[in-house]
Amino acid sequence: MPALHHLLSIESLDAGQIEDFLQLGMRLKAARQHSRNPLPLRGQTWALIFGKSSTRTRVSFEVGIQELGGTSLFLGMHDIQLGRGETVEDTAQVLSRYIHGVVIRTYAQADVETFARVGSIPVINALTDEEHPCQILADLMTWAECLAGSKRPIKKITRLFSGKTVVFFGDADCNVARSWLFAADKLGFNLRLAAPKDYRPNGALLNRARATRASFFDDPVKAAAGAHLLYTDTWVSMGKEKEENKRLRKLAPFQINNRVVQAAKPGALVMHCLPAYRGQEITADVFEKHAQTIFDQAENRLHLQKAVLNRLAK
Ligand code: CP
Ligand code: NVA
């Protein structure tokens, strides 16, 4: 398995690396109640540079870093000179001399890639406009737990997904949907995108993802037919607030509601990365029926990200 220095995207991972993160995430989850766990970040300081809001990602990284023996340093993008126009390159050079790793939430994927190229410390993408790799890895962990039931350990987690069908509803060109797209071909599951034409990934992205397992649907009920997992995300991603009215209108037919759930395979999972806007991308009653899975997704961010920190720490 090639050594990993950063977690920048699902696109840049292979199936073996995903398997390793899921295995370690599950082991760390099981071990959390024991007091004597290894502390691979002992003596290390990791910075979180965030240019967008966050509840789950910020808190789960800060707690995870602390549980692994490290110290976290939260840097709002606009509190440091980066927010006033200092370059990513200079920021990367300077911070690499102080800290041991960095977790970045921002707009341009190019910025996390540049930081990783110019700096000399591990970089974790905590969400860009292009990808949300930590989210999708935690979602895969949650899905695997549901598929495996109480059976532990799972010999090959990623094999569980093979041949299954996931449907993404709503803005199928957002960061979370794109990360699902890259995961589908690597792990051998089918991905249906139920979205209006203007909210689908373009041809170049489909080529990059070698998206042979992706298909597009105008009809959300047809998309859901026989599916194993229904997934949605907010219709108005961070940075798209000016388009809110248009998005709410255009994406309204792609809500996860009872009609859509009834078309799926009996017992199908419903997932949401959160934050949720009940009555928009998902109805309140469907959300409440599937709240256990959805909050497990949120919890698994912590365990999975601890696995990532373990693997990247120098
Ligand atoms: N799902 C997720 O990344 O949530 P936050 O925006 O709260 O971090
Ligand atoms: N697509 C959403 C994900 C939030 C976790 C956004 O970018 O706002």
Coordinates of N, CA, C and O in Angstrom, one line a residue, residues 18-87:
I18 N -8.6 3.0 1.8 CA -9.9 3.2 2.4 C -10.2 2.1 3.4 O -10.6 2.3 4.5
E19 N -9.9 0.8 2.9 CA -10.0 -0.3 3.8 C -9.3 -0.1 5.1 O -9.8 -0.3 6.2
D20 N -8.1 0.4 5.0 CA -7.2 0.5 6.2 C -7.8 1.6 7.2 O -7.9 1.4 8.4
F21 N -8.3 2.7 6.6 CA -9.0 3.7 7.5 C -10.2 3.2 8.2 O -10.4 3.4 9.4
L22 N -11.0 2.4 7.4 CA -12.2 1.8 8.0 C -11.9 0.8 9.1 O -12.5 0.8 10.2
Q23 N -10.9 0.0 8.8 CA -10.6 -1.0 9.8 C -10.1 -0.3 11.1 O -10.5 -0.7 12.2
L24 N -9.2 0.6 10.9 CA -8.6 1.3 12.1 C -9.7 2.1 12.8 O -9.7 2.2 14.1
G25 N -10.6 2.8 12.1 CA -11.6 3.6 12.7 C -12.5 2.7 13.6 O -12.9 3.0 14.7
M26 N -12.8 1.5 13.1 CA -13.7 0.6 13.9 C -12.9 0.1 15.1 O -13.5 0.0 16.2
R27 N -11.6 -0.2 15.0 CA -10.8 -0.6 16.1 C -10.8 0.5 17.2 O -10.9 0.3 18.4
L28 N -10.6 1.7 16.7 CA -10.5 2.9 17.7 C -11.8 3.1 18.3 O -11.9 3.5 19.5
K29 N -12.9 2.9 17.6 CA -14.2 3.1 18.2 C -14.4 2.1 19.3 O -14.8 2.4 20.4
A30 N -14.0 0.8 19.1 CA -14.2 -0.2 20.1 C -13.3 0.0 21.3 O -13.6 -0.3 22.4
A31 N -12.1 0.6 21.0 CA -11.1 0.8 22.1 C -11.4 2.1 22.9 O -10.7 2.3 23.9
R32 N -12.3 2.9 22.5 CA -12.4 4.3 23.1 C -12.7 4.2 24.6 O -12.2 5.0 25.4
Q33 N -13.4 3.1 25.0 CA -13.7 3.1 26.5 C -12.5 2.7 27.3 O -12.6 2.8 28.5
H34 N -11.5 2.1 26.7 CA -10.3 1.7 27.5 C -9.4 3.0 27.8 O -9.3 3.8 26.9
S35 N -8.9 3.1 29.0 CA -8.1 4.3 29.3 C -6.7 4.3 28.8 O -6.1 5.3 28.5
R36 N -6.1 3.1 28.5 CA -4.7 3.1 28.2 C -4.6 2.8 26.7 O -4.2 1.7 26.2
N37 N -4.9 3.8 25.9 CA -4.7 3.7 24.4 C -3.4 4.5 24.0 O -3.0 5.4 24.7
P38 N -2.8 4.0 22.9 CA -1.6 4.7 22.5 C -1.8 6.2 22.2 O -3.0 6.6 21.8
L39 N -0.8 7.0 22.3 CA -0.9 8.5 22.1 C 0.0 8.9 21.0 O 1.0 9.5 21.2
P40 N -0.3 8.6 19.7 CA 0.6 8.9 18.6 C 0.8 10.4 18.4 O 1.8 10.7 17.7
L41 N 0.0 11.3 18.9 CA 0.2 12.7 18.7 C 0.8 13.4 20.0 O 0.9 14.6 20.1
R42 N 1.3 12.6 20.9 CA 1.9 13.1 22.1 C 3.0 14.2 21.7 O 3.9 13.9 20.9
G43 N 2.9 15.3 22.3 CA 3.9 16.4 22.1 C 3.7 17.1 20.8 O 4.5 18.0 20.4
Q44 N 2.6 16.8 20.1 CA 2.4 17.5 18.7 C 1.3 18.5 18.9 O 0.4 18.4 19.7
T45 N 1.4 19.5 18.0 CA 0.3 20.5 17.9 C -0.2 20.5 16.5 O 0.6 20.5 15.5
W46 N -1.5 20.3 16.3 CA -2.1 20.3 15.0 C -3.0 21.6 14.9 O -3.8 21.8 15.9
A47 N -2.9 22.3 13.8 CA -3.8 23.5 13.6 C -5.0 23.1 12.8 O -5.0 22.3 11.9
L48 N -6.1 23.8 13.1 CA -7.3 23.7 12.3 C -7.5 25.1 11.7 O -7.8 26.0 12.4
I49 N -7.4 25.2 10.4 CA -7.6 26.5 9.7 C -9.0 26.4 9.0 O -9.1 25.6 8.1
F50 N -9.9 27.1 9.5 CA -11.3 27.0 9.0 C -11.8 28.3 8.4 O -11.8 29.4 9.1
G51 N -12.2 28.3 7.1 CA -12.7 29.5 6.5 C -14.2 29.4 6.3 O -14.8 30.3 5.7
K52 N -14.8 28.3 6.8 CA -16.3 28.1 6.7 C -16.7 27.6 8.1 O -15.9 27.0 8.8
S53 N -18.0 27.7 8.4 CA -18.6 27.3 9.7 C -18.4 25.7 9.8 O -18.3 25.0 8.8
S54 N -18.5 25.3 11.0 CA -18.4 23.8 11.3 C -18.8 23.5 12.7 O -18.4 24.2 13.6
T55 N -19.6 22.5 12.9 CA -19.9 21.9 14.2 C -19.1 20.6 14.3 O -18.2 20.4 15.1
R56 N -19.6 19.6 13.5 CA -19.0 18.3 13.6 C -17.5 18.2 13.4 O -16.8 17.6 14.1
T57 N -17.1 18.8 12.2 CA -15.7 18.6 11.8 C -14.8 19.2 12.8 O -13.8 18.6 13.2
R58 N -15.1 20.4 13.2 CA -14.2 21.1 14.2 C -14.1 20.4 15.5 O -13.1 20.1 16.0
V59 N -15.3 20.1 16.0 CA -15.3 19.5 17.4 C -14.7 18.1 17.3 O -13.9 17.7 18.2
S60 N -15.0 17.3 16.3 CA -14.5 15.9 16.3 C -13.0 15.9 16.1 O -12.3 15.1 16.7
F61 N -12.5 16.8 15.3 CA -11.0 16.9 15.2 C -10.4 17.4 16.4 O -9.3 16.9 16.9
E62 N -10.9 18.4 17.1 CA -10.3 18.9 18.3 C -10.3 17.8 19.4 O -9.3 17.6 20.1
V63 N -11.4 17.1 19.5 CA -11.5 16.0 20.5 C -10.6 14.9 20.1 O -9.8 14.3 21.0
G64 N -10.6 14.5 18.8 CA -9.7 13.4 18.4 C -8.2 13.7 18.6 O -7.5 12.8 19.1
I65 N -7.8 14.9 18.3 CA -6.4 15.3 18.5 C -6.0 15.2 20.0 O -5.0 14.6 20.3
Q66 N -6.9 15.7 20.8 CA -6.7 15.6 22.2 C -6.6 14.1 22.7 O -5.8 13.8 23.5
E67 N -7.6 13.3 22.2 CA -7.6 11.9 22.7 C -6.3 11.1 22.2 O -6.0 10.1 22.8
L68 N -5.7 11.6 21.2 CA -4.5 11.0 20.7 C -3.2 11.6 21.3 O -2.1 11.3 20.9
G69 N -3.4 12.5 22.3 CA -2.3 13.0 23.0 C -1.8 14.3 22.5 O -0.8 14.9 23.1
G70 N -2.4 14.9 21.5 CA -1.9 16.1 20.9 C -2.7 17.4 21.4 O -3.6 17.3 22.2
T71 N -2.2 18.5 20.9 CA -2.9 19.8 21.2 C -3.4 20.4 19.9 O -2.8 20.3 18.9
S72 N -4.7 20.9 20.0 CA -5.2 21.5 18.7 C -5.2 23.0 18.9 O -5.4 23.6 20.0
L73 N -5.1 23.7 17.7 CA -5.0 25.1 17.7 C -6.0 25.6 16.6 O -5.8 25.3 15.5
F74 N -7.1 26.2 17.0 CA -8.1 26.6 16.1 C -7.8 28.0 15.5 O -7.7 28.9 16.3
L75 N -7.7 28.1 14.2 CA -7.3 29.3 13.6 C -8.4 29.7 12.6 O -8.5 29.1 11.5
G76 N -9.3 30.6 12.9 CA -10.3 31.1 11.9 C -9.5 31.7 10.8 O -8.6 32.5 11.1
M77 N -9.9 31.4 9.6 CA -9.2 32.0 8.4 C -9.0 33.5 8.5 O -8.0 34.0 8.0
H78 N -10.0 34.1 9.0 CA -10.0 35.6 9.0 C -9.3 36.2 10.3 O -9.1 37.4 10.4
D79 N -8.9 35.3 11.1 CA -8.1 35.8 12.3 C -6.6 35.7 12.0 O -5.8 36.2 12.7
I80 N -6.2 35.0 10.9 CA -4.8 35.0 10.6 C -4.6 35.7 9.3 O -5.6 36.1 8.6
Q81 N -3.4 36.0 8.9 CA -3.1 36.9 7.7 C -3.6 36.3 6.4 O -3.7 37.0 5.4
L82 N -3.8 35.0 6.4 CA -4.3 34.3 5.2 C -5.6 35.0 4.7 O -5.9 35.2 3.5
G83 N -6.4 35.4 5.7 CA -7.7 36.1 5.4 C -7.5 37.5 4.9 O -8.4 38.1 4.4
R84 N -6.3 38.1 5.0 CA -6.0 39.4 4.5 C -5.1 39.4 3.3 O -4.5 40.3 2.9
G85 N -5.0 38.2 2.7 CA -4.3 38.1 1.4 C -2.9 37.5 1.5 O -2.2 37.4 0.4
E86 N -2.4 37.1 2.7 CA -1.1 36.4 2.7 C -1.2 35.1 1.9 O -2.3 34.5 1.9
T87 N -0.2 34.7 1.1 CA -0.4 33.5 0.3 C -0.5 32.2 1.0 O 0.1 32.1 2.1

